Short mmCIF file of C-alpha atoms in Angstrom, two decimals:
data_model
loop_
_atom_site.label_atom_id
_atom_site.label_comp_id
_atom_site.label_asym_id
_atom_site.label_seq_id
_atom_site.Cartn_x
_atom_site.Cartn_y
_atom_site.Cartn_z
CA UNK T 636 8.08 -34.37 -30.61
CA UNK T 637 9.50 -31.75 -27.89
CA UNK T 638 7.89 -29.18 -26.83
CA UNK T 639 9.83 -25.70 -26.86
CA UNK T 640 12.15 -24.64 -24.64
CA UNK T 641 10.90 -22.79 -21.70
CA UNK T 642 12.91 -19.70 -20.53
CA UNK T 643 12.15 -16.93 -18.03
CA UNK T 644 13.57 -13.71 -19.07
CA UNK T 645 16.19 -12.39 -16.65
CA UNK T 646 13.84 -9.84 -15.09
CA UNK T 647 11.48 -12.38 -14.20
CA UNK T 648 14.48 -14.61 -12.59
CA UNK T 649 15.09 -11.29 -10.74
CA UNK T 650 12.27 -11.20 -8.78
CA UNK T 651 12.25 -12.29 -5.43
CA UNK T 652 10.47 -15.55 -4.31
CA UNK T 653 6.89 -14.14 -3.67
CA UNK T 654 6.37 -15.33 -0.03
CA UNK T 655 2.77 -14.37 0.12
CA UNK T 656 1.81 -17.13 -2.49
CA UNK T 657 3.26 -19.54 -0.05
CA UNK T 658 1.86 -18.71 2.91
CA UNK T 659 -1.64 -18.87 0.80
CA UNK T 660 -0.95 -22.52 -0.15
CA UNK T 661 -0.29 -23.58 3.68
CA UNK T 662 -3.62 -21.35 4.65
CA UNK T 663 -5.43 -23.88 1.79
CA UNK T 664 -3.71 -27.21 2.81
CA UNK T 665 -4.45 -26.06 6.49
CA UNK T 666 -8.36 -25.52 5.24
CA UNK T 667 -8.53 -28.65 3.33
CA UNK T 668 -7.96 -30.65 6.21
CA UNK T 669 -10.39 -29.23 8.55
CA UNK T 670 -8.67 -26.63 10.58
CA UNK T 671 -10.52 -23.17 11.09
CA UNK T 672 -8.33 -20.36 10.29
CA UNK T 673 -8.53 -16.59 11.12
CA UNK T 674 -6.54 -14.83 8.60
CA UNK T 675 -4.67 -11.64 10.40
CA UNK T 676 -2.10 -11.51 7.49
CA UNK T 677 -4.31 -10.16 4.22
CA UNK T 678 -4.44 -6.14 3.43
CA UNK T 679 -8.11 -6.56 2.30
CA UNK T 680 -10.75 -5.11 4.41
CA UNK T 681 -13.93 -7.21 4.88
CA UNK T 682 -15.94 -4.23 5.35
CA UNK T 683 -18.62 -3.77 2.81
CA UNK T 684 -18.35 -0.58 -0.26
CA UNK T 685 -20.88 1.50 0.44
CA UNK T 686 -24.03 1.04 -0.50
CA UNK T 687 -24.43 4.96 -2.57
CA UNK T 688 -21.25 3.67 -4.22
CA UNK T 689 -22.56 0.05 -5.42
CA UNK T 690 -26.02 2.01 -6.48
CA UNK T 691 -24.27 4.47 -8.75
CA UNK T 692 -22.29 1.68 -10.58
CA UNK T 693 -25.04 -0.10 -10.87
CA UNK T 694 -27.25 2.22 -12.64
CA UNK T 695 -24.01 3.53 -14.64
CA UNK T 696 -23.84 -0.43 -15.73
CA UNK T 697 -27.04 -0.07 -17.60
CA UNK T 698 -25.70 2.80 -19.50
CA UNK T 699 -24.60 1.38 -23.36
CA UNK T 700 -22.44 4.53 -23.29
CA UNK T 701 -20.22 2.99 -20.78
CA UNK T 702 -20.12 0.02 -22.41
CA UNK T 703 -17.12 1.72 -25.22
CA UNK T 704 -13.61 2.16 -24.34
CA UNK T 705 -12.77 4.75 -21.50
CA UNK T 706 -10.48 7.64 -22.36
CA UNK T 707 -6.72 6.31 -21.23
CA UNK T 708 -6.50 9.16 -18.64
CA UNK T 709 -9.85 8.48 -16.92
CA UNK T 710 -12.79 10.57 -17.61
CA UNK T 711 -12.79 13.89 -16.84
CA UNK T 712 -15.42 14.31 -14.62
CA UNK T 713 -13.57 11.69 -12.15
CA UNK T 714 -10.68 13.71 -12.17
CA UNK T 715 -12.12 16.89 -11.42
CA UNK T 716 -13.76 15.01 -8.21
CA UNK T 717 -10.29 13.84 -7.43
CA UNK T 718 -8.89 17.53 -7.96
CA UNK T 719 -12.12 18.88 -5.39
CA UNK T 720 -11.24 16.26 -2.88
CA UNK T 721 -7.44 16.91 -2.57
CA UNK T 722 -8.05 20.90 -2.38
CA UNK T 723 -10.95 20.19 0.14
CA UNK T 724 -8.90 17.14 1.77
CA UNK T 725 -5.14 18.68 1.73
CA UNK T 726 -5.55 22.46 0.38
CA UNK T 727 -3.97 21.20 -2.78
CA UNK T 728 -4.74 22.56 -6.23
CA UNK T 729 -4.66 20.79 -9.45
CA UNK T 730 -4.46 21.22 -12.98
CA UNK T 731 -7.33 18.70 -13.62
CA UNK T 732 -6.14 18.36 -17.61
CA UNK T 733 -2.17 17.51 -16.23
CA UNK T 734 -1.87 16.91 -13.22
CA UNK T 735 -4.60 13.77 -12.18
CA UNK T 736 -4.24 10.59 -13.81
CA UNK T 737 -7.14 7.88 -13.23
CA UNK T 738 -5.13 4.28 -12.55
CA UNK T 739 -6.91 0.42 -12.02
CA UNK T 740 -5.85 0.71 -8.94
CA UNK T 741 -2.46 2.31 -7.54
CA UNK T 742 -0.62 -0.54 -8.12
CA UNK T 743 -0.84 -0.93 -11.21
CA UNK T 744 0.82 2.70 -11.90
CA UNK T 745 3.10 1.93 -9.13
CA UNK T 746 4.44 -1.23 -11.16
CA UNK T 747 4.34 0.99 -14.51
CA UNK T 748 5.74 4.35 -13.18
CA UNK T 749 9.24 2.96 -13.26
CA UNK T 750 9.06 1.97 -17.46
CA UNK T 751 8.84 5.55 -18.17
CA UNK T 752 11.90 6.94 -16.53
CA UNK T 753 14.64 3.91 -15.80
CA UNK T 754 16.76 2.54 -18.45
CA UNK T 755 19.03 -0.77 -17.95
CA UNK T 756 20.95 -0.80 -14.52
CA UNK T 757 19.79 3.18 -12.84
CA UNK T 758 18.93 3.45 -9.29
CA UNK T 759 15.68 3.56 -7.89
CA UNK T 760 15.64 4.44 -3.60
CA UNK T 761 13.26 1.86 -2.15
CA UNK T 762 12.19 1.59 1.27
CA UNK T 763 12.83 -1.82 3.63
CA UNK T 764 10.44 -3.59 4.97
CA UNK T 765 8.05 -2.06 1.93
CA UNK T 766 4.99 -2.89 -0.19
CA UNK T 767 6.97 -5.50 -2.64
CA UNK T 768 6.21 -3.65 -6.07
CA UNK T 769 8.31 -0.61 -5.45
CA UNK T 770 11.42 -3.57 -6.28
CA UNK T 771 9.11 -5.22 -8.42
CA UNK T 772 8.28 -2.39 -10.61
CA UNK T 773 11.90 -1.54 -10.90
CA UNK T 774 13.18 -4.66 -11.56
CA UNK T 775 11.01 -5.58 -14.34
CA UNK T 776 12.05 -2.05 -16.21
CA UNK T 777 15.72 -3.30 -15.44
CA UNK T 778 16.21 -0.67 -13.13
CA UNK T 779 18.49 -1.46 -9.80
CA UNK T 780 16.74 -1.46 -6.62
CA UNK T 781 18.62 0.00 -3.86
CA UNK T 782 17.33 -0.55 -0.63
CA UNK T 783 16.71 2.31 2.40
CA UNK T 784 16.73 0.77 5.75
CA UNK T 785 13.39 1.85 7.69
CA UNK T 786 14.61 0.90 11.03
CA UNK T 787 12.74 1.07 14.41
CA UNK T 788 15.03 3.61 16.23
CA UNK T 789 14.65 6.35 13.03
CA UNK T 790 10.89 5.70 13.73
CA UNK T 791 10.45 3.63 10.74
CA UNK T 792 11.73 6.72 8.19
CA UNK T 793 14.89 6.31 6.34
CA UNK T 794 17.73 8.27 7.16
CA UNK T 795 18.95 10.40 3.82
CA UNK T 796 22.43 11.61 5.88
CA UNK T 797 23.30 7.73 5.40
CA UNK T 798 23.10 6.86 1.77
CA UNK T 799 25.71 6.83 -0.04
CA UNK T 800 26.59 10.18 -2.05
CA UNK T 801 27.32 8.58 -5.31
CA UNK T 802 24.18 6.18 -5.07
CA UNK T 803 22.33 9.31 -4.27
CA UNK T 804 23.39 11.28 -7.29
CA UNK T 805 22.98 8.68 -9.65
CA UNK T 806 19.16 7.73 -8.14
CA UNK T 807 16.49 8.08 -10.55
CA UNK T 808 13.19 7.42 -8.64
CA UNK T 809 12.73 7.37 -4.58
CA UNK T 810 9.78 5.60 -3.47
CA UNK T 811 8.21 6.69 -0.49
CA UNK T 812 4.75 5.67 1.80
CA UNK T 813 3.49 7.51 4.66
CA UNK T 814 0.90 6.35 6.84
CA UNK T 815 3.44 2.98 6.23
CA UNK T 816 2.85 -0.24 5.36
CA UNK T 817 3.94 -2.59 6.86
CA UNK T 818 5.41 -0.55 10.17
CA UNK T 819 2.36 1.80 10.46
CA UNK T 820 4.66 4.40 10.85
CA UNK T 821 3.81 7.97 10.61
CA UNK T 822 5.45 11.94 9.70
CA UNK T 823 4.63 15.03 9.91
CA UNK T 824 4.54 17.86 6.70
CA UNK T 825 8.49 18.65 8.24
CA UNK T 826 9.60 14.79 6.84
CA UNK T 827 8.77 15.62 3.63
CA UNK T 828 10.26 18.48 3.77
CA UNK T 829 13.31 16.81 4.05
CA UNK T 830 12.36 14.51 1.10
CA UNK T 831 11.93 17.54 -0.92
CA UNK T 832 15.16 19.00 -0.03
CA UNK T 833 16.95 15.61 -0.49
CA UNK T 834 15.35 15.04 -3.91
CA UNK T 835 16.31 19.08 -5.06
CA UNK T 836 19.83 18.48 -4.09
CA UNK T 837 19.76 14.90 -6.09
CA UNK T 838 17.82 15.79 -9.07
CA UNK T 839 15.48 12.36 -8.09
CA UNK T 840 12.08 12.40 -8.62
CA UNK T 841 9.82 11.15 -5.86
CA UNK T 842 7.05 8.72 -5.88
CA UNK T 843 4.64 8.79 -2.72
CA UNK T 844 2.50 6.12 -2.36
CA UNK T 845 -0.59 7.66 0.41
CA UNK T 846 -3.39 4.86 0.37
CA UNK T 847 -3.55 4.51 3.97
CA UNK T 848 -3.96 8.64 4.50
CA UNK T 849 -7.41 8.65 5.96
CA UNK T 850 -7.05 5.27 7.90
CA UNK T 851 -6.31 7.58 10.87
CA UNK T 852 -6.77 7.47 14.87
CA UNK T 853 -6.26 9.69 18.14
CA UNK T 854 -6.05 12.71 16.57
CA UNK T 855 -3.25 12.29 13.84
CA UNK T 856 -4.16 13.50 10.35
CA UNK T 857 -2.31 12.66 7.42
CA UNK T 858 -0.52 15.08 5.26
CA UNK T 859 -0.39 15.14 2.16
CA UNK T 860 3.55 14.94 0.08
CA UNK T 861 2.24 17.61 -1.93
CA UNK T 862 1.34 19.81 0.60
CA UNK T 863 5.15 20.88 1.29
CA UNK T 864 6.81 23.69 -1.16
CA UNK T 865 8.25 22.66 -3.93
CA UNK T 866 6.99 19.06 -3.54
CA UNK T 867 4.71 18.97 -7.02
CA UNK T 868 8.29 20.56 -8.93
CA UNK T 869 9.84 17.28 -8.28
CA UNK T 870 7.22 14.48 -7.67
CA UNK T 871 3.87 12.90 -7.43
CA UNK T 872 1.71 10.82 -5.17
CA UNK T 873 -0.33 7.61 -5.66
CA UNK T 874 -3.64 7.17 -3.94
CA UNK T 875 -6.42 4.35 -4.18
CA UNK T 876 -10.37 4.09 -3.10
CA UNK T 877 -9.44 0.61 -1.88
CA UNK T 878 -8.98 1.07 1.53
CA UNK T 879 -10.54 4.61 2.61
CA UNK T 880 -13.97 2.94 0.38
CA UNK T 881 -13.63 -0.71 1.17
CA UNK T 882 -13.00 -0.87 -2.85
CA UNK T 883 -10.09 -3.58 -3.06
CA UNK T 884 -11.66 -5.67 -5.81
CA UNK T 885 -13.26 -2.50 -7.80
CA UNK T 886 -9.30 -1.23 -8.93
CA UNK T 887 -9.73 2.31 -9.59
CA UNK T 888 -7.09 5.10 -7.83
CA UNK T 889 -5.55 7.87 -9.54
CA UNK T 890 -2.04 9.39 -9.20
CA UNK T 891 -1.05 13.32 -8.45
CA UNK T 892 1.28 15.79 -8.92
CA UNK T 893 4.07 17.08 -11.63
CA UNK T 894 2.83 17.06 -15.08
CA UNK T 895 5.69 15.87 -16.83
CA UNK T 896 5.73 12.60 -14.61
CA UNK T 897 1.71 11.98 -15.00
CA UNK T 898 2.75 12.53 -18.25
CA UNK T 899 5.27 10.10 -18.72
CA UNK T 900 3.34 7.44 -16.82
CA UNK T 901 0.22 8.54 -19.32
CA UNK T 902 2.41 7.30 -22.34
CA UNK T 903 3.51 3.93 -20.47
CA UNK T 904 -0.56 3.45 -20.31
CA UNK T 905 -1.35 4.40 -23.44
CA UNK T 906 0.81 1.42 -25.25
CA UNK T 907 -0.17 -1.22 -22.16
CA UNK T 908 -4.06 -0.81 -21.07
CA UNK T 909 -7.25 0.77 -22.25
CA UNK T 910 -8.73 2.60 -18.99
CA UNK T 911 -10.91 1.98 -16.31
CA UNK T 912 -14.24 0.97 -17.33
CA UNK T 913 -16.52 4.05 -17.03
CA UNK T 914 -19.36 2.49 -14.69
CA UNK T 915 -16.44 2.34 -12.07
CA UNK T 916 -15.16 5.59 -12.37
CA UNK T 917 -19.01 6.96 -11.76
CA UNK T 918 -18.63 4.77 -8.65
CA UNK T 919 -15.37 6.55 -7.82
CA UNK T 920 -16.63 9.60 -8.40
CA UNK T 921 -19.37 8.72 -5.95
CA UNK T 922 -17.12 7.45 -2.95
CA UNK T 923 -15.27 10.89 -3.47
CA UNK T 924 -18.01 13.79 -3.61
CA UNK T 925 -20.54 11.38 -2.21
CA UNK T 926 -21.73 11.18 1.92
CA UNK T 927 -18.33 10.54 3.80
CA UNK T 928 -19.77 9.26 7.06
CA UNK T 929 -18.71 5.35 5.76
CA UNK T 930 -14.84 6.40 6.21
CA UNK T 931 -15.62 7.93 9.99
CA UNK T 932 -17.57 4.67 10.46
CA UNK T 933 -14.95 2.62 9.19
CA UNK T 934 -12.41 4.48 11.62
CA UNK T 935 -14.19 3.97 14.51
CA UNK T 936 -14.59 0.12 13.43
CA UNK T 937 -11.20 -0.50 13.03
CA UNK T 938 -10.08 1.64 15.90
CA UNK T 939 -11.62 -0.98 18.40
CA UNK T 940 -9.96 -3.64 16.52
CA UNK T 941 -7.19 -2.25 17.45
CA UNK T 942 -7.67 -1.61 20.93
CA UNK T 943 -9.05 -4.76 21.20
CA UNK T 944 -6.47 -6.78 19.60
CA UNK T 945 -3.31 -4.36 20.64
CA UNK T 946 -4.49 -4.81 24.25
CA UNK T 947 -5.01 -8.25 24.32
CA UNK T 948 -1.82 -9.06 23.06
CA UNK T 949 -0.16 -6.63 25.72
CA UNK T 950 -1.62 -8.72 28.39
CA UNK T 951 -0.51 -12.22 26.52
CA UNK T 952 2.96 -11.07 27.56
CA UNK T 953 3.75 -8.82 24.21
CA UNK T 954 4.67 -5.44 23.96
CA UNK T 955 2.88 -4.17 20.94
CA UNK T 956 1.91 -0.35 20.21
CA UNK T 957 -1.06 1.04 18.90
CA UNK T 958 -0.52 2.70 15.77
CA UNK T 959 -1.71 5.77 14.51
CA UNK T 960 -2.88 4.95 10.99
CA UNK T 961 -3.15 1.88 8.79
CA UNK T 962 -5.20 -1.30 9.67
CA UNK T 963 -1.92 -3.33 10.53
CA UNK T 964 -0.30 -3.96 13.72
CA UNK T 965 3.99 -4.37 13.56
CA UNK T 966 5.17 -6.06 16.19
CA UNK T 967 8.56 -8.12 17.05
CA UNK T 968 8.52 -11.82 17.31
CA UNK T 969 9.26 -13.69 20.51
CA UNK T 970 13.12 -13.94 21.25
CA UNK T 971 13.33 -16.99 20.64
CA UNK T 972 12.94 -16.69 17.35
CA UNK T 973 14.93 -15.77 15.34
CA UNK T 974 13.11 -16.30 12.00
CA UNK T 975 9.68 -14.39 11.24
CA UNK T 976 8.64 -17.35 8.85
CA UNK T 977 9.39 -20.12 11.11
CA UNK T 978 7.51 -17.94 14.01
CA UNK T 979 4.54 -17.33 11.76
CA UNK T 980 4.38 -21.04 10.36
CA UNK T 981 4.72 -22.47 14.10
CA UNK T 982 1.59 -20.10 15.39
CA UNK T 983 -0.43 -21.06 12.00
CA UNK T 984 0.26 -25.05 13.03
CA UNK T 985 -0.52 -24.43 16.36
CA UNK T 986 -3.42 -22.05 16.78
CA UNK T 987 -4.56 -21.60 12.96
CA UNK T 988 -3.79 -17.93 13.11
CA UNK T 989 -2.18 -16.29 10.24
CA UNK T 990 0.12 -13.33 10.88
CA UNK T 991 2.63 -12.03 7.73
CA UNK T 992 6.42 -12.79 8.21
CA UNK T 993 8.19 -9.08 8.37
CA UNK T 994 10.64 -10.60 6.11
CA UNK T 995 8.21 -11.04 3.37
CA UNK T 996 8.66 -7.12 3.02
CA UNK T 997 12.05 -7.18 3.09
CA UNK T 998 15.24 -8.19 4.55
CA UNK T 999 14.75 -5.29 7.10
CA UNK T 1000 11.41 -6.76 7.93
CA UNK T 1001 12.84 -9.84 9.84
CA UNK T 1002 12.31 -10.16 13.43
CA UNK T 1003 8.45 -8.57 12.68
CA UNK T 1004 5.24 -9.68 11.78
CA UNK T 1005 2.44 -8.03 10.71
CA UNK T 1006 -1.26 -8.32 11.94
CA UNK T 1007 -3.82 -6.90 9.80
CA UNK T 1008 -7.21 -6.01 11.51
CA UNK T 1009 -9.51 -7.05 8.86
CA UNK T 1010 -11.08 -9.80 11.02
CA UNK T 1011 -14.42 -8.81 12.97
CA UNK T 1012 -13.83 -8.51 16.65
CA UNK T 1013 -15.36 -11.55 17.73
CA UNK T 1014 -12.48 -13.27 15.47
CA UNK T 1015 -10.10 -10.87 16.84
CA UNK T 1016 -11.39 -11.90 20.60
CA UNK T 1017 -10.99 -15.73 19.18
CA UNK T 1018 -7.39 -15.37 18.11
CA UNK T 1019 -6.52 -13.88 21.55
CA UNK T 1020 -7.94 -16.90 23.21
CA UNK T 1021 -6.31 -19.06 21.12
CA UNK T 1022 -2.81 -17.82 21.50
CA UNK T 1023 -3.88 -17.61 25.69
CA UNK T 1024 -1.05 -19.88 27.45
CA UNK T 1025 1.50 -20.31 24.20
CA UNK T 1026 4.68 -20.48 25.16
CA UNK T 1027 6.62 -19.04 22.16
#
């Protein structure tokens, strides 16, 4: 007898090839046959959570009360700690009740945000090179991805004055992210002024995605999207205790802003997922009203990776920058390449260091690479030596 007939639905056949899944199999076949690799290319940080986090969780683990279903929109008393540590963080106020929205993880309301407000075929502004599931997220509510250039000479920001007026008027949704990833690029409160302005004059609503905001060096602070006038009338922003906690694998983050959005994302929850388990949201609320001194330790950490591995590089022959927030480098490839994944394979096969292919953000990503500094220095120190005398 034959089986059924197998059939992706068209959204799925829309997404792009996943690149990172790739470059995970060649990182295992290289393992399996002996080589030692030092993996520059995963956003994870190998830094531990904090111990006052893990303790809280622990002991609200034991609790049978946490053991029911959490409330959809994340208990209240984790909101109110993320509405204290915007105000205290940004000067931002919040409507705990409308305006805060507990998420497992960012991502996941990132990849959800789009179901509540695109119907078959409307525009959503994404950013290129960009974390993959702002097109993701619109492409599997059969919205229509149109892409914003972040190019090196506009610092890595897209330039509104170029897209096209119709596209513009007929957008739905403009994501956004600021610190960047992948370029590491930064703006000041007068950017998103502009993004205000621009959104106003489109009737779009804007989606800031601000994980990286206190993975900060030399003196740069973060702003806040919300900070600007007129910024919560027309859009909200995503943030996540993944990075600023070391809390990758814990998913918990919570999104901000205009009511009616939160709202609309609420609903989009409501039918798809049941909450974050309450034990983890007493961690969360930990990591945010707890002892900060981890995130100054883990800036000072990952500010000599930096120097260490930005400088090294520079005096391999490269000319990388130091960036002011994120843990990534973004650098260009050698000139003789003209492909970022045939660069990145051909360093993997020859020194077993893994660095991301630019394109695998985007078509605007080719001719970089990304280095993440999630490696401890000595590994950092080893890569350097490694790459000592390639000629590329």
């Amino acid at each position: 007898m034959e089986g059924i007939k197998m059939q992706y639905s068209q959204r799925i056949q829309r997404i792009p090839y996943y690149l990172f899944a790739e470059i995970d199999r060649v990182i295992e076949e290289k393992k399996s046959g002996g080589m030692d690799i030092i993996n520059l290319g995963i956003g994870d940080p190998d830094l531990p959570t904090p111990k006052n986090i893990i303790d809280k969780f622990c002991l609200a683990a034991y609790d049978p009360e946490n053991h029911r279903y959490p409330s959809y929109a994340g208990m209240l008393s984790f909101r109110e700690s993320v509405a204290k540590w915007y105000r205290k963080r940004f000067g931002v106020s919040l409507d705990v009740e409308n305006e805060v929205l507990t998420l497992i993880g960012s991502k996941e309301g990132i990849a959800h945000i789009p179901l509540a407000f695109i119907n078959p075929n409307d525009i959503v502004l994404v950013p290129d090179p960009a974390y993959p599931v702002y097109k993701i997220g619109t492409i599997l509510a059969d919205g229509n991805p149109i892409e914003m250039p972040l190019l090196e000479e506009n610092e890595f920001k897209p330039d509104f004055s170029k897209i096209d007026k119709k596209i513009a008027e007929n957008a739905k949704i403009l994501f956004l992210s600021y610190p960047n990833n992948p370029t590491t690029a930064v703006v000041e409160k007068g950017f998103f002024k502009e993004v205000v302005d621009f959104a106003n004059d489109n009737e779009i609503i804007v989606c800031h995605d601000a994980p990286y905001s206190e993975m900060t060096f030399d003196g740069y602070k973060a702003p806040s999207f919300l900070e600007v006038n007129g910024a919560k009338e027309i859009g909200v922003e995503f943030h996540s205790l993944s990075k600023t906690y070391n809390m990758t694998g814990w998913r918990i983050g919570f999104v901000v802003g205009n009511p009616e959005i939160i709202s609309g994302l609420g609903r989009v929850k409501e039918n798809v997922d049941s909450g974050v388990f309450q034990a983890i949201q007493y961690a969360g609320i930990e990591a945010l009203t707890g002892p900060q001194d981890s995130v100054e330790k883990n800036r000072r950490i990952l500010r000599e990776r930096r120097d260490i591995l930005v400088d090294g590089l520079n005096d391999l022959g490269w000319d990388v920058k130091k960036p002011k927030a994120t843990f990534y480098l973004w650098f260009r490839i050698p000139k003789t390449y003209k492909s970022s994944i045939k660069f990145s394979r051909d360093l993997l096969d020859r020194t077993g260091v893994v660095m991301t292919p630019g394109v695998g953000f985007g078509r605007y990503g080719e001719g970089f690479v990304r280095c993440a500094l999630t490696q401890k220095k000595e590994r950092l120190e080893e890569a350097l030596e490694r790459m000592r005398g390639l000629r590329l």
